[in-house]
């Protein structure tokens, strides 16, 4: 699908069946004390609404190449927590057959770095070749990030979506951060 007009037609059907205005942000005193946030890959095969059954308004979703944790992800989590006045339960989800695995190929990484001006070494760290390993790394990054105290994070868990089966395996159970408010 390359035609955005087809998506606009789908949007008209969506809009005919939902009132997004009724999902406006509730007042701060009516917010739950925790909110689920899913971090996943931008791969079009990996749509959290589909494989997790997330409906509109059920959870926050952040997506980037590989579903990897970096400072921008931590900043977004801190912003959302502060804006909504809630602690976040973050589920990091990596997947098998991730295209970022190509970043482990030195020739591709060098070509990509040359075309984009990005740091070749930093690009190697973004490769998801073994999602069970990288999801553990990213959970640890969130739990240790200086912006994400226990006032921001309620828990962080790590999961792998197996494209071969469509099933999600839990690799890291929900873990609370140990560092208090900074």
Coordinates of N, CA and C in Angstrom, one line a residue:
X1 N 0.8 -1.2 0.0 CA 0.0 0.0 0.0 C 0.9 1.2 0.0
X2 N 0.8 2.0 -1.0 CA 1.6 3.2 -1.1 C 0.7 4.5 -1.2
X3 N -0.5 4.3 -1.6 CA -1.4 5.5 -1.7 C -2.0 5.9 -0.4
X4 N -1.6 7.2 0.0 CA -2.2 7.7 1.3 C -3.7 7.9 1.1
X5 N -4.2 8.1 -0.1 CA -5.6 8.3 -0.2 C -6.4 7.1 0.3
X6 N -5.9 5.9 0.1 CA -6.5 4.7 0.6 C -6.6 4.7 2.2
X7 N -5.6 5.3 2.8 CA -5.6 5.4 4.2 C -6.6 6.5 4.7
X8 N -6.7 7.5 3.9 CA -7.7 8.5 4.2 C -9.1 8.0 4.1
X9 N -9.4 7.1 3.2 CA -10.7 6.4 3.1 C -10.9 5.6 4.4
X10 N -9.9 4.8 4.8 CA -10.0 4.0 6.0 C -10.3 5.0 7.2
X11 N -9.6 6.1 7.2 CA -9.8 7.1 8.3 C -11.3 7.6 8.3
X12 N -11.9 7.8 7.2 CA -13.3 8.2 7.2 C -14.2 7.1 7.8
X13 N -13.9 5.9 7.5 CA -14.7 4.8 8.1 C -14.4 4.7 9.7
X14 N -13.2 4.9 10.0 CA -12.8 4.9 11.5 C -13.6 6.0 12.2
X15 N -13.5 7.3 11.6 CA -14.1 8.4 12.2 C -15.6 8.3 12.3
X16 N -16.2 7.5 11.4 CA -17.7 7.3 11.5 C -18.1 6.5 12.7
X17 N -17.1 5.7 13.3 CA -17.4 4.8 14.3 C -16.8 5.1 15.7
X18 N -16.2 6.3 15.8 CA -15.6 6.6 17.1 C -15.6 8.1 17.3
X19 N -15.7 8.5 18.5 CA -15.7 9.9 18.8 C -14.4 10.2 19.6
X20 N -13.3 10.6 18.9 CA -12.1 10.8 19.6 C -12.2 12.0 20.6
X21 N -13.1 12.9 20.4 CA -13.3 14.0 21.3 C -13.7 13.5 22.7
X22 N -14.4 12.4 22.7 CA -14.7 11.8 24.1 C -13.6 11.2 24.8
X23 N -12.4 11.0 24.0 CA -11.2 10.5 24.6 C -10.3 11.6 25.0
X24 N -10.7 12.8 25.1 CA -9.9 13.9 25.5 C -9.2 13.6 26.8
X25 N -8.1 14.2 27.0 CA -7.3 14.0 28.3 C -8.2 14.3 29.5
X26 N -8.3 13.4 30.4 CA -9.1 13.7 31.6 C -8.4 14.7 32.5
X27 N -9.1 15.3 33.4 CA -8.4 16.2 34.3 C -7.4 15.4 35.1
X28 N -6.3 16.1 35.6 CA -5.2 15.4 36.3 C -5.7 14.6 37.5
X29 N -6.8 15.1 38.2 CA -7.2 14.4 39.4 C -8.1 13.2 39.0
X30 N -8.4 13.0 37.7 CA -9.2 11.8 37.3 C -8.3 10.8 36.6
X31 N -7.0 11.1 36.4 CA -6.1 10.1 35.8 C -5.8 8.9 36.7
X32 N -5.6 7.8 36.1 CA -5.2 6.6 36.9 C -3.8 6.9 37.4
X33 N -3.3 6.2 38.4 CA -2.0 6.5 38.9 C -0.9 5.8 38.1
X34 N -1.2 5.0 37.1 CA -0.3 4.3 36.2 C -0.8 4.3 34.8
X35 N 0.1 4.3 33.8 CA -0.3 4.1 32.4 C 0.7 3.2 31.7
X36 N 0.1 2.3 30.9 CA 0.9 1.4 30.1 C 1.5 2.1 28.9
X37 N 2.8 1.9 28.7 CA 3.4 2.5 27.5 C 4.2 1.4 26.8
X38 N 3.9 1.2 25.5 CA 4.6 0.1 24.8 C 5.6 0.8 23.9
X39 N 6.9 0.2 23.9 CA 7.9 0.7 23.0 C 8.2 -0.5 22.0
X40 N 8.0 -0.2 20.7 CA 8.1 -1.3 19.7 C 8.8 -0.7 18.5
X41 N 9.1 -1.6 17.5 CA 9.7 -1.3 16.3 C 8.7 -0.6 15.3
X42 N 9.3 0.1 14.3 CA 8.5 0.7 13.3 C 8.2 -0.2 12.1
X43 N 8.7 -1.4 12.2 CA 8.4 -2.4 11.1 C 6.9 -2.6 11.0
X44 N 6.4 -2.5 9.7 CA 5.0 -2.5 9.5 C 4.3 -3.9 9.9
X45 N 5.2 -4.9 10.1 CA 4.6 -6.2 10.5 C 4.4 -6.2 12.0
X46 N 4.9 -5.2 12.7 CA 4.9 -5.1 14.2 C 4.0 -4.0 14.6
X47 N 2.8 -4.2 14.6 CA 1.8 -3.1 15.0 C 1.2 -3.5 16.3
X48 N 1.6 -2.8 17.4 CA 1.1 -3.2 18.7 C -0.5 -3.3 18.8
X49 N -1.2 -2.4 18.1 CA -2.6 -2.5 18.2 C -3.1 -3.9 17.7
X50 N -2.4 -4.4 16.7 CA -2.8 -5.7 16.2 C -2.4 -6.9 17.0
X51 N -1.1 -7.0 17.3 CA -0.6 -8.2 18.0 C -0.8 -8.2 19.5
X52 N -1.2 -7.0 20.1 CA -1.5 -7.0 21.5 C -3.0 -6.7 21.7
X53 N -3.7 -6.3 20.7 CA -5.1 -6.0 20.8 C -5.4 -4.7 21.5
X54 N -4.4 -3.7 21.4 CA -4.6 -2.4 22.1 C -5.6 -1.6 21.3
X55 N -6.6 -1.1 22.0 CA -7.6 -0.2 21.4 C -7.2 1.3 21.6
X56 N -7.9 2.1 21.0 CA -7.7 3.6 21.1 C -7.9 4.0 22.6
X57 N -6.9 4.6 23.1 CA -7.0 5.1 24.5 C -6.5 4.1 25.5
X58 N -6.2 2.9 25.1 CA -5.8 1.9 26.1 C -4.3 2.0 26.6
X59 N -3.4 2.5 25.8 CA -2.0 2.6 26.1 C -1.3 3.6 25.3
X60 N -0.2 4.1 25.7 CA 0.7 4.9 24.9 C 1.6 4.0 24.1
X61 N 2.0 4.4 22.9 CA 2.8 3.6 22.1 C 3.9 4.5 21.5
X62 N 5.2 4.1 21.7 CA 6.3 4.8 21.0 C 6.9 3.7 20.1
X63 N 7.3 4.2 18.9 CA 7.9 3.3 17.9 C 9.1 4.0 17.3
X64 N 10.2 3.2 17.1 CA 11.3 3.6 16.4 C 12.0 2.4 15.8
X65 N 13.1 2.6 15.0 CA 13.7 1.5 14.4 C 14.3 0.5 15.4
X66 N 13.8 -0.7 15.5 CA 14.2 -1.7 16.4 C 13.5 -1.6 17.8
X67 N 12.8 -0.6 18.0 CA 12.2 -0.4 19.4 C 13.2 -0.2 20.4
X68 N 14.3 0.4 20.0 CA 15.5 0.6 20.9 C 15.3 1.8 21.8
X69 N 16.0 1.7 23.0 CA 16.0 2.8 24.0 C 17.2 3.7 23.7
X70 N 16.9 5.0 23.7 CA 17.9 6.0 23.6 C 17.4 7.2 24.4
X71 N 18.2 8.3 24.5 CA 17.8 9.4 25.3 C 16.5 10.0 24.9
X72 N 16.2 10.0 23.6 CA 14.9 10.6 23.1 C 13.7 9.8 23.7
X73 N 13.8 8.5 23.7 CA 12.8 7.6 24.3 C 12.6 8.0 25.8
X74 N 13.7 8.1 26.5 CA 13.6 8.4 27.9 C 13.0 9.8 28.1
X75 N 13.3 10.7 27.3 CA 12.7 12.0 27.4 C 11.2 12.0 27.1
X76 N 10.8 11.2 26.1 CA 9.4 11.1 25.8 C 8.6 10.4 27.0
X77 N 9.2 9.4 27.6 CA 8.6 8.8 28.8 C 8.5 9.8 29.9
X78 N 9.6 10.5 30.2 CA 9.5 11.5 31.3 C 8.5 12.6 31.0
X79 N 8.4 13.0 29.8 CA 7.5 14.1 29.4 C 6.0 13.5 29.6
X80 N 5.7 12.4 29.1 CA 4.4 11.8 29.2 C 4.0 11.6 30.7
X81 N 4.9 11.1 31.5 CA 4.6 10.9 32.9 C 4.4 12.2 33.6
X82 N 5.2 13.2 33.3 CA 5.0 14.5 34.0 C 3.8 15.2 33.5
X83 N 3.5 15.2 32.2 CA 2.3 15.8 31.6 C 1.0 15.3 32.2
X84 N 1.0 13.9 32.3 CA -0.2 13.3 32.8 C -0.3 13.1 34.3
X85 N 0.9 13.3 34.9 CA 0.9 13.1 36.4 C 0.7 11.6 36.8
X86 N 1.3 10.7 36.0 CA 1.2 9.3 36.3 C 2.5 8.6 36.2
X87 N 2.7 7.5 36.8 CA 3.9 6.6 36.6 C 3.6 5.7 35.5
X88 N 4.7 5.3 34.8 CA 4.6 4.5 33.6 C 5.0 3.1 33.8
X89 N 4.2 2.2 33.3 CA 4.5 0.8 33.2 C 5.0 0.6 31.7
X90 N 6.3 0.5 31.5 CA 6.8 0.4 30.1 C 7.1 -1.0 29.7
X91 N 6.5 -1.4 28.6 CA 6.8 -2.7 28.0 C 7.6 -2.5 26.7
X92 N 8.9 -3.0 26.8 CA 9.8 -2.9 25.6 C 9.6 -4.2 24.9
X93 N 9.3 -4.0 23.6 CA 9.1 -5.2 22.7 C 10.0 -5.2 21.5
X94 N 10.9 -6.1 21.4 CA 11.7 -6.3 20.2 C 11.1 -7.5 19.5
X95 N 11.6 -7.8 18.2 CA 11.0 -8.9 17.5 C 12.0 -9.6 16.7
X96 N 11.7 -10.8 16.3 CA 12.6 -11.6 15.5 C 12.6 -11.0 14.0
X97 N 13.6 -11.4 13.3 CA 13.7 -10.9 11.9 C 13.7 -9.4 11.7
X98 N 14.2 -8.7 12.7 CA 14.2 -7.3 12.7 C 15.2 -6.7 11.6
X99 N 14.8 -5.8 10.9 CA 15.6 -5.2 9.8 C 16.8 -4.5 10.3
X100 N 16.8 -4.0 11.6 CA 18.0 -3.3 12.1 C 19.1 -4.3 12.3
X101 N 18.9 -5.6 12.1 CA 20.0 -6.5 12.2 C 21.0 -6.2 11.1
X102 N 20.6 -5.6 10.0 CA 21.5 -5.2 8.9 C 22.6 -4.2 9.4
X103 N 22.3 -3.5 10.5 CA 23.3 -2.6 11.0 C 24.5 -3.4 11.6
X104 N 24.4 -4.7 11.8 CA 25.6 -5.5 12.3 C 26.5 -5.8 11.1
X105 N 26.1 -5.5 9.9 CA 27.0 -5.7 8.7 C 27.9 -4.5 8.5
X106 N 29.2 -4.6 8.7 CA 30.1 -3.4 8.6 C 30.0 -2.7 7.3
X107 N 29.8 -3.4 6.2 CA 29.7 -2.7 4.9 C 28.4 -1.8 4.8
X108 N 27.3 -2.4 5.2 CA 26.1 -1.7 5.2 C 26.1 -0.5 6.2
X109 N 26.6 -0.8 7.4 CA 26.7 0.3 8.4 C 27.6 1.4 7.9
X110 N 28.7 1.1 7.3 CA 29.6 2.2 6.7 C 28.9 3.0 5.7
X111 N 28.2 2.3 4.7 CA 27.5 3.0 3.7 C 26.4 3.9 4.3
X112 N 25.6 3.4 5.2 CA 24.5 4.1 5.9 C 25.1 5.3 6.6
X113 N 26.2 5.1 7.4 CA 26.8 6.2 8.1 C 27.3 7.3 7.1
X114 N 27.9 6.9 6.0 CA 28.3 7.8 5.0 C 27.2 8.7 4.4
X115 N 26.1 8.0 4.1 CA 24.9 8.7 3.6 C 24.2 9.6 4.5
X116 N 24.2 9.3 5.8 CA 23.4 10.0 6.8 C 24.3 10.9 7.7
X117 N 25.6 10.7 7.8 CA 26.4 11.5 8.7 C 26.3 11.0 10.1
X118 N 25.6 9.9 10.3 CA 25.5 9.3 11.7 C 26.8 8.6 12.1
X119 N 27.0 8.5 13.3 CA 28.2 7.8 13.9 C 28.1 6.3 13.6
X120 N 29.1 5.7 13.0 CA 29.1 4.3 12.6 C 29.1 3.4 13.9
X121 N 29.8 3.8 14.9 CA 29.8 3.0 16.1 C 28.5 3.0 16.8
X122 N 27.8 4.1 16.9 CA 26.5 4.2 17.5 C 25.5 3.4 16.7
X123 N 25.6 3.3 15.4 CA 24.7 2.6 14.6 C 24.8 1.1 14.9
X124 N 26.0 0.6 15.2 CA 26.2 -0.8 15.5 C 25.4 -1.2 16.8
X125 N 25.3 -0.2 17.7 CA 24.6 -0.5 19.0 C 23.1 -0.6 18.8
X126 N 22.6 -0.1 17.6 CA 21.2 -0.2 17.4 C 20.7 -1.5 16.7
X127 N 21.6 -2.3 16.3 CA 21.3 -3.6 15.6 C 20.5 -4.5 16.6
X128 N 19.4 -5.1 16.1 CA 18.7 -6.2 16.8 C 19.0 -7.5 16.1
X129 N 20.0 -8.2 16.5 CA 20.3 -9.5 15.9 C 19.8 -10.6 16.8
X130 N 19.8 -10.4 18.1 CA 19.2 -11.4 19.0 C 18.3 -10.6 19.9
X131 N 17.0 -10.6 19.6 CA 16.1 -9.7 20.4 C 16.0 -10.0 21.9
X132 N 16.3 -11.3 22.3 CA 16.3 -11.6 23.7 C 17.4 -10.9 24.4
X133 N 18.5 -10.7 23.7 CA 19.6 -10.0 24.3 C 19.4 -8.5 24.3
X134 N 19.0 -7.9 23.2 CA 18.8 -6.5 23.1 C 17.7 -6.0 24.0
X135 N 16.6 -6.8 24.1 CA 15.5 -6.3 25.0 C 16.0 -6.2 26.4
X136 N 16.8 -7.1 26.9 CA 17.4 -7.1 28.2 C 18.3 -5.8 28.4
X137 N 19.1 -5.5 27.4 CA 19.9 -4.3 27.4 C 19.0 -3.1 27.5
X138 N 17.9 -3.0 26.8 CA 17.1 -1.8 26.8 C 16.3 -1.7 28.1
X139 N 15.9 -2.8 28.6 CA 15.2 -2.7 30.0 C 16.2 -2.1 31.0
X140 N 17.4 -2.6 31.0 CA 18.4 -2.1 31.9 C 18.7 -0.6 31.6
X141 N 18.7 -0.1 30.4 CA 18.9 1.3 30.1 C 17.8 2.1 30.7
X142 N 16.6 1.7 30.6 CA 15.5 2.5 31.1 C 15.5 2.5 32.6
X143 N 15.8 1.3 33.2 CA 15.8 1.3 34.7 C 17.0 2.1 35.3
X144 N 18.0 2.3 34.5 CA 19.2 3.1 35.0 C 19.3 4.5 34.5
X145 N 18.3 4.9 33.7 CA 18.4 6.2 33.1 C 18.1 7.3 34.1
X146 N 19.0 8.4 34.1 CA 18.8 9.4 35.2 C 17.5 10.2 35.1
X147 N 16.8 10.3 34.0 CA 15.6 11.0 33.9 C 14.4 10.1 34.4
X148 N 14.6 8.8 34.6 CA 13.5 7.9 34.9 C 13.6 7.3 36.3
X149 N 13.3 8.2 37.2 CA 13.2 7.8 38.6 C 12.0 7.0 38.9
X150 N 11.8 6.5 40.1 CA 10.6 5.8 40.5 C 9.4 6.7 40.5
X151 N 9.6 8.0 40.5 CA 8.4 8.9 40.3 C 7.9 8.8 38.9
X152 N 8.7 8.4 38.0 CA 8.3 8.4 36.5 C 7.9 6.9 36.2
X153 N 8.8 6.0 36.5 CA 8.6 4.6 36.2 C 8.0 3.8 37.3
X154 N 6.9 3.1 37.0 CA 6.4 2.1 38.0 C 7.1 0.8 37.7
X155 N 7.2 0.4 36.5 CA 7.9 -0.8 36.1 C 8.3 -0.8 34.7
X156 N 9.3 -1.7 34.3 CA 9.7 -1.9 33.0 C 9.8 -3.4 32.8
X157 N 9.3 -3.9 31.6 CA 9.3 -5.3 31.3 C 9.9 -5.4 29.9
X158 N 10.4 -6.6 29.5 CA 10.9 -6.8 28.2 C 10.3 -8.0 27.6
X159 N 10.1 -7.9 26.3 CA 9.3 -9.0 25.6 C 9.9 -9.2 24.1
X160 N 9.7 -10.3 23.6 CA 10.0 -10.6 22.2 C 8.8 -11.1 21.4
X161 N 8.5 -10.4 20.4 CA 7.4 -10.9 19.4 C 8.1 -11.8 18.4
X162 N 7.7 -13.0 18.4 CA 8.2 -14.0 17.5 C 7.4 -14.0 16.2
X163 N 7.9 -13.4 15.1 CA 7.1 -13.3 13.9 C 6.8 -14.6 13.3
X164 N 7.5 -15.7 13.7 CA 7.2 -17.0 13.1 C 5.9 -17.6 13.7
X165 N 5.5 -17.1 14.9 CA 4.3 -17.6 15.5 C 3.3 -16.6 15.8
X166 N 3.7 -15.3 15.9 CA 2.8 -14.2 16.3 C 2.7 -14.1 17.8
X167 N 3.4 -14.9 18.5 CA 3.3 -14.9 20.0 C 4.4 -14.0 20.6
X168 N 4.1 -13.4 21.8 CA 5.0 -12.6 22.5 C 5.5 -13.4 23.7
X169 N 6.8 -13.5 23.9 CA 7.4 -14.1 25.0 C 7.9 -13.1 26.0
X170 N 7.7 -13.2 27.2 CA 8.3 -12.3 28.2 C 9.7 -12.8 28.5
X171 N 10.7 -11.9 28.4 CA 12.1 -12.1 28.6 C 12.5 -11.5 30.0
X172 N 11.9 -10.4 30.3 CA 12.2 -9.7 31.6 C 10.9 -9.4 32.2
X173 N 10.6 -10.0 33.3 CA 9.4 -9.7 34.1 C 9.4 -8.2 34.5
X174 N 8.2 -7.7 34.7 CA 8.1 -6.3 35.2 C 8.9 -6.0 36.4
X175 N 9.8 -5.0 36.3 CA 10.8 -4.7 37.3 C 10.6 -3.2 37.7
X176 N 10.6 -2.9 39.0 CA 10.5 -1.6 39.4 C 11.9 -0.9 39.5
X177 N 12.0 0.3 39.2 CA 13.3 1.0 39.3 C 13.7 1.1 40.7
X178 N 15.0 1.1 41.0 CA 15.5 1.2 42.4 C 15.9 2.6 42.8
X179 N 16.1 3.5 41.8 CA 16.5 4.8 42.2 C 15.3 5.7 42.5
X180 N 15.2 6.4 43.6 CA 14.1 7.3 43.9 C 14.2 8.6 43.2
X181 N 13.2 9.4 43.4 CA 13.1 10.8 42.8 C 14.5 11.5 42.9
X182 N 14.8 12.1 41.8 CA 16.1 12.9 41.8 C 15.8 14.4 42.0

